mmCIF file of C-alpha atoms in Angstrom:
data_model
loop_
_atom_site.group_PDB
_atom_site.id
_atom_site.type_symbol
_atom_site.label_atom_id
_atom_site.label_comp_id
_atom_site.label_asym_id
_atom_site.label_seq_id
_atom_site.Cartn_x
_atom_site.Cartn_y
_atom_site.Cartn_z
ATOM 1 C CA SER I 1 8.041 -36.001 70.495
ATOM 2 C CA ARG I 2 5.706 -36.941 67.652
ATOM 3 C CA GLY I 3 4.669 -40.543 67.422
ATOM 4 C CA LEU I 4 5.098 -42.456 64.206
ATOM 5 C CA SER I 5 2.043 -43.378 62.242
ATOM 6 C CA ALA I 6 0.849 -46.947 62.309
ATOM 7 C CA SER I 7 2.201 -47.591 58.856
ATOM 8 C CA ARG I 8 5.639 -46.284 59.819
ATOM 9 C CA ASP I 9 5.628 -48.303 63.067
ATOM 10 C CA ARG I 10 5.351 -51.533 61.113
ATOM 11 C CA PRO I 11 8.559 -53.415 60.387
ATOM 12 C CA PRO I 12 9.541 -53.379 56.741
ATOM 13 C CA PRO I 13 7.993 -56.252 54.803
ATOM 14 C CA PRO I 14 10.308 -59.067 53.788
ATOM 15 C CA ASN I 15 11.754 -58.834 50.325
ATOM 16 C CA ARG I 16 9.267 -60.162 47.869
ATOM 17 C CA GLN I 17 10.591 -62.481 45.247
ATOM 18 C CA GLN I 18 9.794 -61.042 41.865
ATOM 19 C CA GLN I 19 8.724 -63.344 39.121
ATOM 20 C CA ARG I 20 11.123 -63.248 36.245
ATOM 21 C CA SER I 21 10.791 -64.734 32.822
ATOM 22 C CA ARG I 22 12.846 -67.822 32.241
ATOM 23 C CA PRO I 23 16.142 -67.051 30.511
ATOM 24 C CA LYS I 24 16.453 -68.133 26.921
ATOM 25 C CA LYS I 25 18.429 -71.291 26.359
ATOM 26 C CA ILE I 26 21.369 -70.493 24.088
ATOM 27 C CA VAL I 27 23.758 -73.096 22.682
ATOM 28 C CA THR I 28 26.968 -72.536 20.762
ATOM 29 C CA VAL I 29 27.674 -74.623 17.685
ATOM 30 C CA SER I 30 30.687 -74.023 15.438
ATOM 31 C CA GLY I 31 31.256 -70.648 17.074
ATOM 32 C CA MET I 32 27.677 -69.422 16.508
ATOM 33 C CA ASP I 33 24.997 -68.916 19.163
ATOM 34 C CA TYR I 34 21.498 -70.328 18.572
ATOM 35 C CA GLU I 35 18.328 -70.048 20.652
ATOM 36 C CA VAL I 36 16.842 -73.418 21.559
ATOM 37 C CA GLY I 37 13.207 -73.712 20.577
ATOM 38 C CA LYS I 38 13.471 -70.945 18.010
ATOM 39 C CA GLU I 39 16.538 -71.566 15.842
ATOM 40 C CA VAL I 40 17.530 -75.074 16.908
ATOM 41 C CA TYR I 41 15.447 -77.832 18.495
ATOM 42 C CA ARG I 42 16.002 -80.765 20.820
ATOM 43 C CA THR I 43 14.313 -83.329 18.589
ATOM 44 C CA VAL I 44 14.491 -83.975 14.870
ATOM 45 C CA SER I 45 10.678 -84.071 14.643
ATOM 46 C CA GLU I 46 10.389 -80.515 16.006
ATOM 47 C CA ALA I 47 12.933 -79.243 13.480
ATOM 48 C CA LYS I 48 11.296 -81.069 10.570
ATOM 49 C CA TYR I 49 7.899 -79.669 11.537
ATOM 50 C CA ARG I 50 9.288 -76.152 11.210
ATOM 51 C CA SER I 51 11.173 -76.796 7.988
ATOM 52 C CA ILE I 52 10.085 -75.538 4.585
ATOM 53 C CA ASP I 53 11.169 -78.818 2.986
ATOM 54 C CA GLY I 54 10.225 -81.217 5.781
ATOM 55 C CA GLN I 55 13.885 -81.981 6.458
ATOM 56 C CA ALA I 56 16.314 -81.249 9.295
ATOM 57 C CA HIS I 57 20.034 -81.503 9.898
ATOM 58 C CA VAL I 58 21.908 -82.218 13.087
ATOM 59 C CA MET I 59 24.264 -79.764 14.791
ATOM 60 C CA GLN I 60 26.510 -80.881 17.639
ATOM 61 C CA THR I 61 27.961 -78.788 20.443
ATOM 62 C CA VAL I 62 31.552 -79.207 21.655
ATOM 63 C CA GLU I 63 30.108 -81.177 24.580
ATOM 64 C CA GLY I 64 28.688 -83.682 22.105
ATOM 65 C CA VAL I 65 25.028 -82.692 22.520
ATOM 66 C CA ASP I 66 22.919 -82.965 19.373
ATOM 67 C CA TYR I 67 20.498 -80.229 18.323
ATOM 68 C CA TYR I 68 18.490 -80.072 15.133
ATOM 69 C CA MET I 69 17.933 -77.189 12.724
ATOM 70 C CA PRO I 70 15.146 -76.967 10.125
ATOM 71 C CA GLY I 71 16.282 -77.555 6.557
ATOM 72 C CA ALA I 72 18.182 -80.307 4.780
ATOM 73 C CA ALA I 73 21.379 -78.245 4.758
ATOM 74 C CA HIS I 74 22.738 -75.467 6.952
ATOM 75 C CA SER I 75 23.053 -73.075 4.009
ATOM 76 C CA THR I 76 19.290 -73.166 3.415
ATOM 77 C CA SER I 77 18.192 -73.499 7.031
ATOM 78 C CA GLY I 78 15.872 -71.255 8.963
ATOM 79 C CA PRO I 79 12.132 -71.313 9.658
ATOM 80 C CA ALA I 80 9.699 -69.045 7.857
ATOM 81 C CA ILE I 81 8.399 -66.320 10.149
ATOM 82 C CA GLN I 82 5.556 -63.822 9.989
ATOM 83 C CA LEU I 83 5.841 -60.245 11.140
ATOM 84 C CA ASP I 84 3.482 -57.315 10.709
ATOM 85 C CA GLY I 85 1.440 -59.191 8.137
ATOM 86 C CA TYR I 86 4.442 -60.108 5.974
ATOM 87 C CA PHE I 87 4.958 -63.768 5.285
ATOM 88 C CA PRO I 88 6.992 -65.853 4.665
ATOM 89 C CA LEU I 89 10.037 -63.964 5.928
ATOM 90 C CA PHE I 90 13.501 -65.450 6.305
ATOM 91 C CA VAL I 91 16.634 -64.221 8.020
ATOM 92 C CA ARG I 92 18.837 -65.934 5.418
ATOM 93 C CA GLU I 93 18.607 -65.107 1.730
ATOM 94 C CA ALA I 94 19.503 -68.702 0.859
ATOM 95 C CA ALA I 95 16.529 -69.931 2.900
ATOM 96 C CA ALA I 96 14.146 -67.663 0.988
ATOM 97 C CA GLN I 97 15.619 -68.851 -2.304
ATOM 98 C CA TRP I 98 15.153 -72.450 -1.207
ATOM 99 C CA ALA I 99 11.549 -71.719 -0.194
ATOM 100 C CA SER I 100 10.943 -70.423 -3.701
ATOM 101 C CA GLN I 101 12.296 -73.626 -5.214
ATOM 102 C CA VAL I 102 10.278 -75.824 -2.846
ATOM 103 C CA GLY I 103 7.133 -73.902 -3.796
ATOM 104 C CA GLY I 104 7.780 -74.383 -7.507
ATOM 105 C CA GLY I 105 9.346 -70.984 -8.169
ATOM 106 C CA ASP I 106 12.581 -69.894 -9.835
ATOM 107 C CA GLY I 107 14.653 -69.805 -6.654
ATOM 108 C CA LEU I 108 14.873 -66.015 -6.397
ATOM 109 C CA ALA I 109 14.570 -63.885 -3.251
ATOM 110 C CA MET I 110 13.975 -60.232 -2.502
ATOM 111 C CA GLN I 111 14.823 -57.989 0.427
ATOM 112 C CA VAL I 112 11.986 -56.575 2.542
ATOM 113 C CA GLY I 113 12.345 -53.760 5.054
ATOM 114 C CA PRO I 114 12.417 -49.983 5.515
ATOM 115 C CA PHE I 115 15.708 -49.325 3.702
ATOM 116 C CA THR I 116 15.440 -51.927 0.970
ATOM 117 C CA THR I 117 14.564 -51.228 -2.655
ATOM 118 C CA TYR I 118 11.076 -52.488 -1.926
ATOM 119 C CA GLY I 119 10.911 -49.959 0.926
ATOM 120 C CA LYS I 120 8.147 -51.509 3.022
ATOM 121 C CA PRO I 121 7.102 -51.610 5.752
ATOM 122 C CA LYS I 122 8.169 -48.184 6.979
ATOM 123 C CA LYS I 123 9.380 -49.895 10.157
ATOM 124 C CA TRP I 124 9.006 -53.279 11.808
ATOM 125 C CA SER I 125 7.253 -53.665 15.141
ATOM 126 C CA LEU I 126 10.142 -55.862 16.282
ATOM 127 C CA SER I 127 13.370 -54.214 17.439
ATOM 128 C CA PRO I 128 15.573 -52.827 15.959
ATOM 129 C CA THR I 129 12.708 -51.971 13.498
ATOM 130 C CA THR I 130 14.970 -51.436 10.463
ATOM 131 C CA GLN I 131 16.251 -54.964 9.910
ATOM 132 C CA VAL I 132 16.243 -56.670 6.520
ATOM 133 C CA TYR I 133 14.374 -59.912 5.865
ATOM 134 C CA TYR I 134 14.139 -61.993 2.720
ATOM 135 C CA MET I 135 11.087 -63.292 0.883
ATOM 136 C CA PRO I 136 10.785 -65.636 -2.089
ATOM 137 C CA VAL I 137 9.955 -63.806 -5.306
ATOM 138 C CA ASP I 138 7.642 -66.610 -6.398
ATOM 139 C CA GLY I 139 6.615 -70.145 -5.495
ATOM 140 C CA PRO I 140 4.767 -70.107 -2.151
ATOM 141 C CA THR I 141 1.861 -67.853 -1.300
ATOM 142 C CA LEU I 142 3.222 -64.390 -0.513
ATOM 143 C CA TYR I 143 1.681 -61.883 1.880
ATOM 144 C CA PHE I 144 2.762 -58.260 1.928
ATOM 145 C CA GLY I 145 1.183 -56.908 5.096
ATOM 146 C CA THR I 146 -1.977 -59.011 4.778
ATOM 147 C CA TYR I 147 -1.093 -62.211 6.651
ATOM 148 C CA VAL I 148 -3.425 -62.926 9.572
ATOM 149 C CA VAL I 149 -2.323 -65.309 12.336
ATOM 150 C CA PRO I 150 -4.861 -68.101 13.026
ATOM 151 C CA PHE I 151 -5.781 -69.441 16.464
ATOM 152 C CA ALA I 152 -6.948 -72.738 17.963
ATOM 153 C CA LEU I 153 -10.003 -73.338 20.147
ATOM 154 C CA ASP I 154 -11.332 -76.631 21.502
ATOM 155 C CA GLY I 155 -9.121 -78.582 19.132
ATOM 156 C CA TYR I 156 -10.260 -76.674 16.020
ATOM 157 C CA TYR I 157 -7.463 -75.113 13.961
ATOM 158 C CA PRO I 158 -6.801 -72.908 12.043
ATOM 159 C CA LEU I 159 -9.600 -70.538 13.046
ATOM 160 C CA TYR I 160 -10.244 -66.889 12.233
ATOM 161 C CA ASN I 161 -12.676 -64.379 13.655
ATOM 162 C CA GLN I 162 -13.486 -62.927 10.248
ATOM 163 C CA GLN I 163 -14.808 -64.922 7.302
ATOM 164 C CA SER I 164 -12.876 -62.668 4.929
ATOM 165 C CA ASP I 165 -9.593 -63.588 6.631
ATOM 166 C CA ALA I 166 -10.267 -67.319 6.282
ATOM 167 C CA GLU I 167 -11.257 -66.839 2.645
ATOM 168 C CA HIS I 168 -8.100 -64.836 2.034
ATOM 169 C CA MET I 169 -5.959 -67.638 3.482
ATOM 170 C CA SER I 170 -7.718 -70.373 1.499
ATOM 171 C CA THR I 171 -6.256 -71.497 -1.810
ATOM 172 C CA ASP I 172 -9.726 -71.565 -3.365
ATOM 173 C CA GLY I 173 -10.998 -68.362 -1.729
ATOM 174 C CA ALA I 174 -13.692 -70.169 0.278
ATOM 175 C CA ALA I 175 -14.211 -70.608 4.012
ATOM 176 C CA LEU I 176 -16.031 -72.980 6.361
ATOM 177 C CA SER I 177 -17.842 -71.836 9.499
ATOM 178 C CA PHE I 178 -17.785 -73.672 12.830
ATOM 179 C CA GLY I 179 -19.826 -73.312 15.980
ATOM 180 C CA PRO I 180 -23.525 -73.336 16.869
ATOM 181 C CA GLU I 181 -25.700 -73.067 13.718
ATOM 182 C CA SER I 182 -22.622 -73.018 11.494
ATOM 183 C CA SER I 183 -22.304 -74.358 7.957
ATOM 184 C CA GLU I 184 -20.521 -77.446 9.328
ATOM 185 C CA GLY I 185 -22.888 -77.906 12.260
ATOM 186 C CA HIS I 186 -20.238 -78.462 14.915
ATOM 187 C CA PRO I 187 -19.219 -78.058 17.627
ATOM 188 C CA ALA I 188 -22.569 -77.655 19.335
ATOM 189 C CA TRP I 189 -20.956 -75.176 21.751
ATOM 190 C CA TRP I 190 -17.588 -73.668 22.569
ATOM 191 C CA THR I 191 -16.056 -74.117 26.010
ATOM 192 C CA THR I 192 -15.837 -70.328 26.249
ATOM 193 C CA GLY I 193 -19.624 -70.313 26.558
ATOM 194 C CA GLN I 194 -19.978 -68.035 23.537
ATOM 195 C CA ARG I 195 -22.423 -68.787 20.760
ATOM 196 C CA ILE I 196 -20.251 -67.457 18.002
ATOM 197 C CA LEU I 197 -19.098 -68.489 14.547
ATOM 198 C CA TYR I 198 -15.452 -68.901 13.660
ATOM 199 C CA TYR I 199 -14.061 -69.533 10.205
ATOM 200 C CA MET I 200 -11.506 -71.881 8.665
ATOM 201 C CA PRO I 201 -9.909 -71.849 5.200
ATOM 202 C CA ASN I 202 -11.658 -74.374 2.973
ATOM 203 C CA ASN I 203 -8.579 -75.573 1.153
ATOM 204 C CA GLY I 204 -4.786 -75.557 1.128
ATOM 205 C CA HIS I 205 -4.065 -76.178 4.801
ATOM 206 C CA THR I 206 -4.146 -79.022 7.285
ATOM 207 C CA GLN I 207 -7.458 -78.817 9.152
ATOM 208 C CA TYR I 208 -8.195 -79.997 12.676
ATOM 209 C CA PHE I 209 -11.777 -80.607 13.828
ATOM 210 C CA GLY I 210 -11.513 -80.992 17.581
ATOM 211 C CA ASN I 211 -8.284 -83.007 17.533
ATOM 212 C CA TYR I 212 -5.662 -80.272 17.505
ATOM 213 C CA ALA I 213 -3.330 -80.837 20.480
ATOM 214 C CA PRO I 214 -1.367 -77.968 22.084
ATOM 215 C CA GLU I 215 1.904 -79.829 21.613
ATOM 216 C CA GLU I 216 1.241 -79.874 17.869
ATOM 217 C CA LYS I 217 1.151 -76.125 17.749
ATOM 218 C CA GLY I 218 3.755 -74.975 15.283
ATOM 219 C CA PRO I 219 4.365 -72.512 12.508
ATOM 220 C CA TYR I 220 1.317 -72.372 10.293
ATOM 221 C CA GLU I 221 3.667 -71.021 7.656
ATOM 222 C CA THR I 222 5.094 -74.493 7.070
ATOM 223 C CA ILE I 223 1.669 -75.629 5.912
ATOM 224 C CA LEU I 224 1.254 -72.538 3.776
ATOM 225 C CA LEU I 225 4.432 -73.253 1.864
ATOM 226 C CA ALA I 226 2.799 -76.338 0.388
ATOM 227 C CA THR I 227 0.612 -74.067 -1.730
ATOM 228 C CA ALA I 228 1.596 -72.385 -4.961
ATOM 229 C CA ARG I 229 -1.152 -69.784 -5.180
ATOM 230 C CA GLN I 230 0.202 -66.255 -5.086
ATOM 231 C CA ASN I 231 -1.561 -63.550 -3.155
ATOM 232 C CA THR I 232 -3.109 -60.900 -5.366
ATOM 233 C CA SER I 233 -2.255 -57.890 -3.237
ATOM 234 C CA THR I 234 -2.082 -54.295 -4.385
ATOM 235 C CA ASP I 235 1.556 -54.465 -3.310
ATOM 236 C CA TRP I 236 2.182 -57.160 -5.925
ATOM 237 C CA PRO I 237 4.164 -57.236 -8.051
ATOM 238 C CA PRO I 238 6.684 -55.171 -6.106
ATOM 239 C CA THR I 239 9.169 -52.997 -7.929
ATOM 240 C CA PHE I 240 12.717 -53.966 -7.122
ATOM 241 C CA SER I 241 15.937 -54.910 -8.826
ATOM 242 C CA PHE I 242 18.550 -57.553 -8.168
#
């Protein structure tokens, strides 16, 4: 009879434990499910940090556990989000209307998405790709496909790779450079070992020069909503009707 190959003679390896992502924490309040860390938060400071008006309201589960949601009232709650360069987006129309008021606008909101009157973008990168979001019509700075997400490095935030992106995000259209031989002269080096320049908006946003802590990382959009300069994009003004 034929002998088995060495690999077939070996006993089967023990089952390997596969690493799985941690399940999302979901809580039920007043019959509605909310994701902890995204829609509701464990502390009032976390919720306020993600609020367009700097306020938060408490929501209690049937077990008596308190969670906090951004916004002074539930009807206007919900953090601003960015997706595919569009910002600020809201799931609730009332939240977008409130964002307009907070930013000094008239309290109006518009629908954004593939099958809305505005008609853009053609599809979202986030499933189900055809969902409808809401944006303020005026008030805060509005980005229609041109919002660039900043990053942090060595406690410096918000940073951009391109000077044009930092200028675009600045309320005065100017940018500062950081790194070796930069306009600001610091830091002398990056911990990545790269001698490279990064850029930061000159005005309109909270700036961190080496003192940005990871636990402070939050939605940059909250800071943006403090501005009242409107983006001059070729997509603006959009054509839509209420």
